[in-house]
Backbone as a ProteinNet text record, in pm:
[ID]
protein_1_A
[PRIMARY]
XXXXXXXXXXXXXXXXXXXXXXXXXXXXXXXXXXXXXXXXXXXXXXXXXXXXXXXXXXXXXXXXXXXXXXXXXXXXXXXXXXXXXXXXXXXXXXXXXXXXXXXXXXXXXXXXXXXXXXXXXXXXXXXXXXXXXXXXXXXXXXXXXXX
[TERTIARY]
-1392.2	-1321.2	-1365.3	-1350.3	-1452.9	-1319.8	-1361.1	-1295.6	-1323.6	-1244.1	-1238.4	-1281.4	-1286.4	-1294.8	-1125.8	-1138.7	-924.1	-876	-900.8	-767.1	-746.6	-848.2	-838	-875.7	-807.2	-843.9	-849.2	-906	-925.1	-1002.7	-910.6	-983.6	-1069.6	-1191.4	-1301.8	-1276.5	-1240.7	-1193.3	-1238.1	-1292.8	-1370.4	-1331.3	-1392.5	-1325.2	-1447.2	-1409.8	-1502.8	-1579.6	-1478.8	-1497.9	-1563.3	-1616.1	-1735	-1841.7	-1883.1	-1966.5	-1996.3	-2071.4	-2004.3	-2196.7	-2141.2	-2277.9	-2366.1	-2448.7	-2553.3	-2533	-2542.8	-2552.3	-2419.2	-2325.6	-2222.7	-2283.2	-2395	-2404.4	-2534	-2501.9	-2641.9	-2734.6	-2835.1	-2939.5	-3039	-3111.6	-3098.5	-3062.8	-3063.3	-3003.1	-2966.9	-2869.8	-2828.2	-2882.3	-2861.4	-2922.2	-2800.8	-2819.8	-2732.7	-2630.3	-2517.9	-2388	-2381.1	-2421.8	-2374.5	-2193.6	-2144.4	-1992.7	-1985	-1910.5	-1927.2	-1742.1	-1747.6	-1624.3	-1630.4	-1553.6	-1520.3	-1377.4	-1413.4	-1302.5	-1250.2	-1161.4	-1118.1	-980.1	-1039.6	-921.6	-886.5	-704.5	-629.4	-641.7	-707.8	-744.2	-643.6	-636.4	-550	-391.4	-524.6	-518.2	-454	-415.5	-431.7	-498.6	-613.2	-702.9	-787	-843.5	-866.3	-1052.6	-1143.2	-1237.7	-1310.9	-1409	-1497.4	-1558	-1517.8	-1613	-1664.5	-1667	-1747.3	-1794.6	-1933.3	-1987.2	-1964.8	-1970.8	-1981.6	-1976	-2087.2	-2050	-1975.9	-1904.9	-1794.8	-1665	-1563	-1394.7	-1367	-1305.2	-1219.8	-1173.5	-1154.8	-1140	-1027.9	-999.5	-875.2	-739.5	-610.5	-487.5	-524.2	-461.7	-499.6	-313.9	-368.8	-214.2	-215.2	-89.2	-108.1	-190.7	-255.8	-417.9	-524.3	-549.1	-636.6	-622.1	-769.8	-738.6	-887.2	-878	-1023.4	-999.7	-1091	-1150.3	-1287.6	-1249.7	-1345.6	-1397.5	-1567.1	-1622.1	-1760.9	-1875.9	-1994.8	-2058.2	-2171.7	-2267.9	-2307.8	-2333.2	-2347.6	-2540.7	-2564	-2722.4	-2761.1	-2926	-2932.7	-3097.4	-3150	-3319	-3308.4	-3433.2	-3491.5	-3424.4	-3388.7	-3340.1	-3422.1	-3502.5	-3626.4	-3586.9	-3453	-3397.7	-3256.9	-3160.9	-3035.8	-2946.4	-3007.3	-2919.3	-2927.1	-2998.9	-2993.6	-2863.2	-2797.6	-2689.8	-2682.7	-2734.1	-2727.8	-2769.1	-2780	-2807.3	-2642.7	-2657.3	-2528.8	-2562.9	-2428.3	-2433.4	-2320	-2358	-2310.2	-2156	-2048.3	-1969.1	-1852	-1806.1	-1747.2	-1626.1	-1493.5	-1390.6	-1339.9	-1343.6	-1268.8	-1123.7	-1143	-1013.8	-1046.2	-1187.2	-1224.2	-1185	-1124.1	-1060.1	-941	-833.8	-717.6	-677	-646.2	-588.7	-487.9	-485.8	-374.4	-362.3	-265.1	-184.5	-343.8	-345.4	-414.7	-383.4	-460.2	-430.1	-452.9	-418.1	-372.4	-485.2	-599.9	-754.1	-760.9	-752.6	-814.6	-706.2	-597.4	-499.3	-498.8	-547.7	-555.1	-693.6	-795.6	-962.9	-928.5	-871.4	-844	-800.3	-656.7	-592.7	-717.1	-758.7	-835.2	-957.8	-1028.9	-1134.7	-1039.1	-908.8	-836.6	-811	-867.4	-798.5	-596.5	-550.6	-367.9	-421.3	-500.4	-430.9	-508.1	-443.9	-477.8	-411.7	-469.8	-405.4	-377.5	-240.8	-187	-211.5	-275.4	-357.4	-297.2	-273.6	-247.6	-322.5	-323.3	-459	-355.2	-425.6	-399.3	-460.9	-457.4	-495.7	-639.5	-703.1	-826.6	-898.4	-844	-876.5	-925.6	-858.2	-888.9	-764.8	-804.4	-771.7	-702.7	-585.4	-555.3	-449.2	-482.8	-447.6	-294	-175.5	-35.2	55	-13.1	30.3	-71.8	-40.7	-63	-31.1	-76.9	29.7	-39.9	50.4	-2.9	59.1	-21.7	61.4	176.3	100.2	181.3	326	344.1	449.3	406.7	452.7	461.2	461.5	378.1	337	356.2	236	228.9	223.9	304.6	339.4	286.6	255.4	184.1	311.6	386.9	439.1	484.4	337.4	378.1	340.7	291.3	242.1	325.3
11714.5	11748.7	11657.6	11752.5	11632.5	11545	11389.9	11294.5	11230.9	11142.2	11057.7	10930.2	10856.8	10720	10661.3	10713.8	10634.1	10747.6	10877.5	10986.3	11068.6	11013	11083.4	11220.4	11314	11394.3	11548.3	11616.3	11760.6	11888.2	11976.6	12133.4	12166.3	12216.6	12265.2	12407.1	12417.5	12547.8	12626.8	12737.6	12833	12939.9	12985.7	13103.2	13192.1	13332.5	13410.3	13388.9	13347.4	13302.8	13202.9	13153.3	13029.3	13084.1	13216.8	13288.4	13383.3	13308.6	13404	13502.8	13600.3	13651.5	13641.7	13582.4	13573.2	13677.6	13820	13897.1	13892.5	13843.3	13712.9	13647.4	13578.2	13456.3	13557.9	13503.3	13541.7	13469.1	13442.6	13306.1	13268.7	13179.4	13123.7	13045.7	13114.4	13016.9	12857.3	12815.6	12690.9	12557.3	12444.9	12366.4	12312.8	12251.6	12215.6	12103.5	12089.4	12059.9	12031.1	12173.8	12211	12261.5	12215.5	12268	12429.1	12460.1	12628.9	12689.4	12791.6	12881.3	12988.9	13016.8	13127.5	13190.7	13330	13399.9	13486.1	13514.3	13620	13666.1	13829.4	13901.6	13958.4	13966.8	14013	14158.3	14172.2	14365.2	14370.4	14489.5	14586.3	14520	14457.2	14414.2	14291.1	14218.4	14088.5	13965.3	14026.1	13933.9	13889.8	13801.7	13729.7	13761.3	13794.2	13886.2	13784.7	13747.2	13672.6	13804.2	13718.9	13932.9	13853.8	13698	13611.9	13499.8	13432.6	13317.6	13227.7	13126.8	13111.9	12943	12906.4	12727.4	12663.3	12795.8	12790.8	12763.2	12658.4	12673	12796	12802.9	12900.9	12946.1	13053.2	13118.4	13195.8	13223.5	13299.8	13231.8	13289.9	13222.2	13288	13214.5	13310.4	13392.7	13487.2	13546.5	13567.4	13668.4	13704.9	13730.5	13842.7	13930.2	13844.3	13740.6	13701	13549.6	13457.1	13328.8	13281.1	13155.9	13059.3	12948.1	12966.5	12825.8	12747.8	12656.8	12506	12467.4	12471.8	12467.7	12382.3	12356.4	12297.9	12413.2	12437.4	12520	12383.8	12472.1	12349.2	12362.6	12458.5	12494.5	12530.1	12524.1	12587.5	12583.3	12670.3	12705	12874.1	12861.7	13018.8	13154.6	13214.7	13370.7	13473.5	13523.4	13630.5	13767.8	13774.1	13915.6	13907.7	13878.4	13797.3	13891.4	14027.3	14147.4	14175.2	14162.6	14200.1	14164.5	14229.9	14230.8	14116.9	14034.3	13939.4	13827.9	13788	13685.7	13615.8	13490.8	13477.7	13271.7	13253.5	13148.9	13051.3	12933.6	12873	12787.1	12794.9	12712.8	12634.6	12564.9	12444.2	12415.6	12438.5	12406.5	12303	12219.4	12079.1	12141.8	12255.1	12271.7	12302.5	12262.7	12297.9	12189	12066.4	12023.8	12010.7	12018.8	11970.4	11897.7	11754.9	11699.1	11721.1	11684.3	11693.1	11568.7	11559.8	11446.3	11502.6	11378.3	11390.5	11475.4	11560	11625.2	11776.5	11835.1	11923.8	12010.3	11933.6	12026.2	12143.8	12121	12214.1	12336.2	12335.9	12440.8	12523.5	12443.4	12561	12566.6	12555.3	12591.1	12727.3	12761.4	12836.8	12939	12946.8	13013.5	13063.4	12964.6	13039	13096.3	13094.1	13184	13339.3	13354.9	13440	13514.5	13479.2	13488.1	13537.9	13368	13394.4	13289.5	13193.4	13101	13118.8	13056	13129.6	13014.4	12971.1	12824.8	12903.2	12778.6	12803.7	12737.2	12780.9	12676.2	12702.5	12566.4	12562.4	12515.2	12601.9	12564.3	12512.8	12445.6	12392.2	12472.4	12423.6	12525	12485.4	12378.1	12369.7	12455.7	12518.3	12576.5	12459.7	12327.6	12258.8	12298.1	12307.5	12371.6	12251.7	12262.4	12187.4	12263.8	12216.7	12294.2	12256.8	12351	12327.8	12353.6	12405.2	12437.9	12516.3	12573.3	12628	12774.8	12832.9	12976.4	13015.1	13028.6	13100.2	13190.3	13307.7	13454.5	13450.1	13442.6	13471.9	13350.2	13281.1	13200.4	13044.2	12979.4	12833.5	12722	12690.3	12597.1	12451.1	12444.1	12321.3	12303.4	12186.6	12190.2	12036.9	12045.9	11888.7	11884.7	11720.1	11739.8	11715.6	11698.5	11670.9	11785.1	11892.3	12024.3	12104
13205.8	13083.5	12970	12863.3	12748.7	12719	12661.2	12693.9	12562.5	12425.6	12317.7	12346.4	12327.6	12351.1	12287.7	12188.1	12115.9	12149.8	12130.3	12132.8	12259.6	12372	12516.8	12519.5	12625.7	12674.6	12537.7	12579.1	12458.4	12489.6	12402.4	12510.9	12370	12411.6	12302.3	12238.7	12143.6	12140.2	11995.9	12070.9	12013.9	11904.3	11814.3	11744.8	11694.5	11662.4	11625.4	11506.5	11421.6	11316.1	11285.4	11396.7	11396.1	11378.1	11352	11404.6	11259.5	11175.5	10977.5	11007.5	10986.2	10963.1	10865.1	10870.2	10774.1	10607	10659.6	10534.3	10458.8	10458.5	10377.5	10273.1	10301.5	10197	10124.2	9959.5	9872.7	9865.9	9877.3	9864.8	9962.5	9964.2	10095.7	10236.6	10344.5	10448.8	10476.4	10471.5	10403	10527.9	10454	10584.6	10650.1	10790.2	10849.8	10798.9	10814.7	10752.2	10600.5	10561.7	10428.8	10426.5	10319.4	10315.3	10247.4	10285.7	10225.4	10306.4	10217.9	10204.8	10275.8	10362.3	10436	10351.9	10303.7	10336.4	10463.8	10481.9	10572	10530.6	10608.1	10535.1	10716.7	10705.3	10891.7	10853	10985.9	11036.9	11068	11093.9	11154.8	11296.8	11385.8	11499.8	11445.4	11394.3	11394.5	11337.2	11356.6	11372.3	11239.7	11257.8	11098.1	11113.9	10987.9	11006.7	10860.9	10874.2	10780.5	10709.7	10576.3	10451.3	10327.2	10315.8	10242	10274.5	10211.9	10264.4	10103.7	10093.2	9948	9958.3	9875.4	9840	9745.2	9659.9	9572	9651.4	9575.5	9650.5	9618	9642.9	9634.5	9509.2	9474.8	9306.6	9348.7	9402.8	9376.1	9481.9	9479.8	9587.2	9726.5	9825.4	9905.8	9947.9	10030.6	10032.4	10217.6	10230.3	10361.9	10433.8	10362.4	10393.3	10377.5	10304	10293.8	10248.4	10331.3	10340.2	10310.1	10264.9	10228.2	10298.2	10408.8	10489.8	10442.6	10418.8	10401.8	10544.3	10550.6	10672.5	10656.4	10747	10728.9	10844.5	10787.9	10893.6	11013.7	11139.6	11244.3	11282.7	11202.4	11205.4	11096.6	11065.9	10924.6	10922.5	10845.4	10880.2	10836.2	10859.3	10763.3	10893.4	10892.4	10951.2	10888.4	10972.3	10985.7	10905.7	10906.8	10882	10838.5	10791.9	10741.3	10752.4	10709.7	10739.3	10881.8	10975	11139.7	11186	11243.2	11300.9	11360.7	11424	11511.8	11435.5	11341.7	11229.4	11155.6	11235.4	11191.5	11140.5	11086.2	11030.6	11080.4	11158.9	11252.4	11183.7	11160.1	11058.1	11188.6	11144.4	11206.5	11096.7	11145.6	11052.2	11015.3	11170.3	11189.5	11280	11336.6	11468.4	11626.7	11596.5	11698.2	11831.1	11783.5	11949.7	11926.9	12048	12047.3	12162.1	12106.6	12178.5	12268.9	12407.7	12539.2	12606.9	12670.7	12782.6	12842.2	12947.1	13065.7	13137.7	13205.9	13283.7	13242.7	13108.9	13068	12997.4	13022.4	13013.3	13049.5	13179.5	13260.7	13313.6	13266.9	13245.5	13129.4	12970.5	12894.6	12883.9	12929.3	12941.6	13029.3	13117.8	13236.8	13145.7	13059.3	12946.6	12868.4	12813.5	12682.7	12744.5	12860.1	12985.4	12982.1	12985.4	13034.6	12876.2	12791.5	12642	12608.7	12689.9	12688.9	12601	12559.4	12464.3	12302.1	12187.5	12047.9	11984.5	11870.9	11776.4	11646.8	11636.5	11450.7	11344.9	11313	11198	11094.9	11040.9	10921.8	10771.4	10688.3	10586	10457.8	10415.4	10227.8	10138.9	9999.2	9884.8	9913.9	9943.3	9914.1	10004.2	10157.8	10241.6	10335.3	10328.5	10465.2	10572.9	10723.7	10790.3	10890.1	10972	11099.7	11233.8	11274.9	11416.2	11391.5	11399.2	11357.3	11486.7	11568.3	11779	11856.5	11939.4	12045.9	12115.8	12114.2	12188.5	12297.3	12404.3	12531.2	12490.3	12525.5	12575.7	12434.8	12271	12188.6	12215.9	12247.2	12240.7	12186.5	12133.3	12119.6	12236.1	12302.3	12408.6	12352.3	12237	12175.2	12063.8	12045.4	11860.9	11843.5	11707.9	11629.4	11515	11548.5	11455.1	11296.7	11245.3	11104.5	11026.4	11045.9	10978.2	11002.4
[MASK]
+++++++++++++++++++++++++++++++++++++++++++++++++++++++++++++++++++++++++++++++++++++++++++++++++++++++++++++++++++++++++++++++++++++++++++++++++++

């Protein structure tokens, strides 16, 4: 289990939205840990869906439907084809670990393999982002508590 040196044990945790497709951004392909803007707007389902790339903050509020995350690409170099479906642009929010007691790795690694577990993030105006709990199976597992 990946392990801190001061803050101990932590589950690595993934999102789609790590995943911005290339034909998003206008320009060229940015270099690695450049800061840049994700919007996303919630489908249908739920679910939160990247529909801008941008090295601008944010210009407008965000609302229910739609939100601006502050991110850094985790790769960056020339893309052959930007529009190809499979051309995507690597971004990194800063929620990607969350801290646990000992022990408690390898129970929600198992969860989020099973897709029962899902985080509540909570964002600011600037669109910096922090992990605000936990949900198994849609419920509240784990809460942080100053957000």
């Amino acid at each position: 289990d990946p392990r801190d040196l001061f803050r101990g044990e932590y589950v690595e945790l993934g999102y789609d939205i790590g995943r911005v497709p290339a034909r998003l951004l206008e320009g060229p392909p940015p270099p690695a840990n450049t800061a840049f803007y994700v919007t996303l707007e919630k489908s249908q389902d739920g679910t939160w869906q990247a529909v801008k790339l941008t090295r601008e903050g944010p210009q407008e509020a965000s609302s229910a439907e739609r939100i601006v995350l502050k991110g850094r690409t985790r790769s960056g170099g020339r893309i052959a084809d930007a529009n190809a479906a499979n051309a995507v642009n690597f971004v990194r929010y800063g929620i990607e670990r969350y801290f646990v007691a000992q022990g408690e790795g390898p129970k929600l690694e198992a969860l989020a393999r099973d897709k029962k577990l899902a985080a509540l993030i909570a964002i600011d105006g600037r669109g910096k982002a922090a992990i605000k709990g936990i949900l198994i199976d849609g419920r509240l597992a784990y809460a942080e508590p100053f957000l």
